[in-house]
Short mmCIF file of C-alpha atoms in Angstrom, two decimals:
data_model
loop_
_atom_site.label_atom_id
_atom_site.label_comp_id
_atom_site.label_asym_id
_atom_site.label_seq_id
_atom_site.Cartn_x
_atom_site.Cartn_y
_atom_site.Cartn_z
CA UNK A 1 118.75 72.31 -18.86
CA UNK A 2 118.01 75.64 -21.15
CA UNK A 3 114.76 77.14 -21.37
CA UNK A 4 112.51 78.18 -24.97
CA UNK A 5 112.13 81.52 -25.32
CA UNK A 6 108.81 80.74 -24.46
CA UNK A 7 109.64 79.16 -21.42
CA UNK A 8 111.92 82.02 -20.52
CA UNK A 9 109.07 84.26 -20.77
CA UNK A 10 106.87 81.59 -18.44
CA UNK A 11 109.29 82.78 -15.65
CA UNK A 12 109.16 86.51 -16.39
CA UNK A 13 105.29 85.86 -16.57
CA UNK A 14 105.37 84.15 -12.50
CA UNK A 15 108.40 85.92 -11.51
CA UNK A 16 106.29 89.66 -11.67
CA UNK A 17 103.23 88.12 -9.80
CA UNK A 18 102.20 87.09 -7.32
CA UNK A 19 99.40 85.49 -8.03
CA UNK A 20 99.67 83.82 -11.42
CA UNK A 21 97.76 80.79 -13.50
CA UNK A 22 100.31 79.12 -15.39
CA UNK A 23 97.44 77.50 -17.88
CA UNK A 24 99.78 75.92 -20.77
CA UNK A 25 98.88 73.14 -22.69
CA UNK A 26 100.28 69.45 -20.92
CA UNK A 27 103.35 68.45 -22.35
CA UNK A 28 105.65 72.71 -22.38
CA UNK A 29 106.82 72.60 -19.76
CA UNK A 30 104.95 74.16 -16.40
CA UNK A 31 107.17 72.91 -14.03
CA UNK A 32 110.21 73.93 -15.59
CA UNK A 33 108.79 76.86 -15.81
CA UNK A 34 108.07 76.61 -12.02
CA UNK A 35 111.18 75.55 -10.83
CA UNK A 36 113.47 78.40 -12.60
CA UNK A 37 111.24 80.84 -11.27
CA UNK A 38 111.35 79.62 -8.08
CA UNK A 39 115.51 80.24 -8.85
CA UNK A 40 115.10 83.51 -9.31
CA UNK A 41 113.63 84.01 -6.58
CA UNK A 42 115.44 81.88 -4.29
CA UNK A 43 113.37 81.78 -1.68
CA UNK A 44 113.82 79.94 1.97
CA UNK A 45 110.70 77.34 1.91
CA UNK A 46 108.67 76.66 -1.32
CA UNK A 47 105.55 74.75 -1.01
CA UNK A 48 104.44 72.25 -3.93
CA UNK A 49 100.74 71.57 -3.65
CA UNK A 50 100.10 69.02 -6.63
CA UNK A 51 98.33 65.01 -7.01
CA UNK A 52 99.25 62.19 -5.35
CA UNK A 53 100.39 60.45 -8.26
CA UNK A 54 103.93 63.11 -9.39
CA UNK A 55 104.69 64.06 -6.16
CA UNK A 56 107.98 62.20 -6.45
CA UNK A 57 107.88 63.27 -10.60
CA UNK A 58 108.09 67.10 -8.84
CA UNK A 59 111.64 66.24 -6.57
CA UNK A 60 113.10 64.43 -9.96
CA UNK A 61 111.96 68.04 -12.16
CA UNK A 62 113.65 69.61 -8.94
CA UNK A 63 116.80 67.53 -8.81
CA UNK A 64 117.06 68.29 -13.35
CA UNK A 65 116.30 71.91 -13.29
CA UNK A 66 117.22 73.69 -10.00
CA UNK A 67 120.41 76.13 -10.54
CA UNK A 68 120.52 75.84 -6.67
CA UNK A 69 120.55 73.20 -3.90
CA UNK A 70 117.79 72.40 -2.09
CA UNK A 71 116.62 70.16 0.79
CA UNK A 72 113.63 68.06 0.11
CA UNK A 73 110.73 66.85 2.45
CA UNK A 74 107.91 64.67 0.57
CA UNK A 75 104.80 64.60 2.81
CA UNK A 76 104.15 60.29 2.73
CA UNK A 77 100.78 59.94 5.10
CA UNK A 78 98.91 62.16 6.79
CA UNK A 79 100.83 60.96 10.02
CA UNK A 80 104.59 62.16 8.32
CA UNK A 81 106.23 64.34 11.12
CA UNK A 82 106.68 67.62 8.70
CA UNK A 83 110.76 68.25 8.15
CA UNK A 84 112.82 72.32 7.79
CA UNK A 85 113.37 71.53 4.11
CA UNK A 86 114.08 74.59 1.50
CA UNK A 87 111.62 72.42 -0.34
CA UNK A 88 107.82 70.53 0.97
CA UNK A 89 105.94 68.47 -1.65
CA UNK A 90 102.27 67.39 -0.70
CA UNK A 91 99.66 65.73 -1.75
CA UNK A 92 96.17 67.74 -1.89
CA UNK A 93 94.94 64.84 0.22
CA UNK A 94 96.84 65.24 2.81
CA UNK A 95 97.09 68.99 2.88
CA UNK A 96 93.32 68.98 4.06
CA UNK A 97 94.35 66.39 6.54
CA UNK A 98 93.89 68.46 10.15
CA UNK A 99 97.62 67.56 11.95
CA UNK A 100 99.01 68.01 8.17
CA UNK A 101 97.96 71.45 8.00
CA UNK A 102 98.33 72.57 11.27
CA UNK A 103 101.98 71.07 10.98
CA UNK A 104 102.94 72.71 7.30
CA UNK A 105 100.83 75.77 8.94
CA UNK A 106 103.70 76.84 11.50
CA UNK A 107 105.68 77.85 8.53
CA UNK A 108 105.77 81.05 5.93
CA UNK A 109 106.08 80.13 2.44
CA UNK A 110 108.40 82.70 0.29
CA UNK A 111 106.24 80.29 -2.68
CA UNK A 112 103.33 78.13 -3.04
CA UNK A 113 102.69 75.59 -6.27
CA UNK A 114 99.17 74.24 -6.93
CA UNK A 115 100.13 71.61 -9.35
CA UNK A 116 96.50 70.63 -11.15
CA UNK A 117 94.71 73.06 -10.15
CA UNK A 118 91.49 72.38 -11.34
CA UNK A 119 91.65 70.15 -8.59
CA UNK A 120 90.09 73.58 -6.41
CA UNK A 121 87.19 74.00 -8.56
CA UNK A 122 84.43 73.25 -5.86
CA UNK A 123 84.68 75.97 -2.82
CA UNK A 124 82.96 73.24 -0.62
CA UNK A 125 85.83 70.58 -0.36
CA UNK A 126 88.28 70.07 1.78
CA UNK A 127 91.47 70.45 -0.28
CA UNK A 128 89.55 73.71 -1.84
CA UNK A 129 89.19 75.14 2.00
CA UNK A 130 92.23 73.83 2.69
CA UNK A 131 93.83 76.29 0.53
CA UNK A 132 91.92 79.16 -1.12
CA UNK A 133 89.49 79.73 1.90
CA UNK A 134 90.27 83.08 4.63
CA UNK A 135 92.03 79.96 6.77
CA UNK A 136 94.41 78.07 4.56
CA UNK A 137 97.24 77.42 3.82
CA UNK A 138 98.12 80.67 0.78
CA UNK A 139 97.90 83.71 4.33
CA UNK A 140 101.32 81.53 4.59
CA UNK A 141 102.61 81.70 1.75
CA UNK A 142 103.59 85.25 -0.11
CA UNK A 143 103.81 84.22 -4.32
CA UNK A 144 101.03 82.08 -5.22
CA UNK A 145 101.27 80.43 -9.05
CA UNK A 146 98.56 77.94 -10.13
CA UNK A 147 99.24 75.28 -12.48
CA UNK A 148 96.86 73.05 -15.20
CA UNK A 149 96.60 71.92 -18.51
CA UNK A 150 93.27 71.85 -18.98
CA UNK A 151 91.69 74.25 -20.80
CA UNK A 152 89.71 75.33 -17.80
CA UNK A 153 88.01 78.38 -20.06
CA UNK A 154 85.93 75.58 -21.60
CA UNK A 155 84.22 75.36 -17.72
CA UNK A 156 84.38 79.41 -15.67
CA UNK A 157 82.87 77.78 -13.52
CA UNK A 158 85.65 76.12 -12.12
CA UNK A 159 87.61 79.11 -12.65
CA UNK A 160 84.70 81.07 -10.26
CA UNK A 161 86.93 79.72 -6.48
CA UNK A 162 90.55 80.44 -7.92
CA UNK A 163 89.79 84.28 -9.59
CA UNK A 164 86.96 85.26 -6.86
CA UNK A 165 90.56 84.53 -3.85
CA UNK A 166 93.86 86.11 -6.18
CA UNK A 167 91.92 87.96 -8.61
CA UNK A 168 89.11 89.66 -7.62
CA UNK A 169 89.78 92.49 -9.77
CA UNK A 170 89.42 90.37 -13.11
CA UNK A 171 85.69 89.35 -12.32
CA UNK A 172 84.44 92.87 -10.44
CA UNK A 173 80.60 93.55 -11.20
CA UNK A 174 80.79 89.79 -11.01
CA UNK A 175 82.76 88.14 -8.01
CA UNK A 176 79.07 87.04 -6.24
CA UNK A 177 79.00 83.67 -7.71
CA UNK A 178 75.00 84.19 -9.28
CA UNK A 179 76.36 87.12 -11.46
CA UNK A 180 79.61 85.78 -12.43
CA UNK A 181 77.30 81.76 -13.48
CA UNK A 182 75.23 83.64 -14.75
CA UNK A 183 76.92 86.16 -16.99
CA UNK A 184 80.42 83.61 -18.08
CA UNK A 185 78.26 80.29 -17.66
CA UNK A 186 75.10 80.89 -19.34
CA UNK A 187 73.86 80.42 -15.16
CA UNK A 188 70.15 80.01 -15.43
CA UNK A 189 67.16 78.39 -12.99
CA UNK A 190 64.91 75.19 -13.14
CA UNK A 191 62.04 75.77 -12.07
CA UNK A 192 62.53 74.82 -8.13
CA UNK A 193 65.19 77.69 -7.73
CA UNK A 194 67.80 76.16 -8.16
CA UNK A 195 70.75 77.51 -10.13
CA UNK A 196 72.90 75.16 -13.03
CA UNK A 197 76.29 77.18 -14.07
CA UNK A 198 77.14 74.44 -16.73
CA UNK A 199 78.07 75.84 -19.71
CA UNK A 200 80.24 79.05 -20.69
CA UNK A 201 79.08 82.73 -22.37
CA UNK A 202 80.84 85.84 -23.22
CA UNK A 203 84.43 83.36 -23.38
CA UNK A 204 86.85 86.25 -25.37
CA UNK A 205 85.72 89.03 -21.97
CA UNK A 206 85.75 86.93 -19.61
CA UNK A 207 90.09 85.84 -20.88
CA UNK A 208 90.67 89.77 -21.57
CA UNK A 209 89.66 91.34 -18.18
CA UNK A 210 91.92 87.50 -16.42
CA UNK A 211 95.13 88.25 -19.06
CA UNK A 212 96.99 89.83 -16.18
CA UNK A 213 96.80 86.72 -13.74
CA UNK A 214 96.32 84.28 -16.71
CA UNK A 215 99.11 82.83 -19.35
CA UNK A 216 97.49 80.31 -21.27
CA UNK A 217 100.23 78.48 -24.45
CA UNK A 218 98.18 75.59 -26.32
CA UNK A 219 101.07 73.89 -28.78
CA UNK A 220 100.02 75.38 -32.33
CA UNK A 221 101.10 78.46 -31.10
CA UNK A 222 104.39 77.01 -29.31
CA UNK A 223 104.72 76.01 -32.95
#
């Protein structure tokens, strides 16, 4: 199957960056772009982390788009024995389980992909820690790509854990959570001293800062 021009550009964007966020609109073929990028890099192992509802869809997409013959393992439950295959597909909930994580962490991955990356918006959530923390699974991975179809800049605080870990140079001077929230999220402190970062501010500056890390195309732009 042949990629469109904008998808080829997406493949080049990914393969030229060890850390990247592909944030195209839904329906623009982010999965196909990732699979083609994996084909170009030819890693011995790749790890796909995604919501449970799309695990088998990823397998079908690999079968449709891959130029290479891969062996696959879909983690079916938290007690599943991880097989030594080229492509491992696991959902966020199982990855955060201690036994599954321990097994996955025994391998090194040339590429790791997080589908629906807005699942990593909470720095305290188990799944975020299992991936982005100092001892998270990403430490075993060379290329780390994240995908989302959600217009994530609308709520920039949800980007903070990802940027802090994978692209801190993009938020230089605002790496601190409070500093980031105050500047990019209309942050304010209530009468009890609690911080609120539900808004959005200085978005043009944020988009410019992270443009080397994030690629987003809308359907209107593509058409």
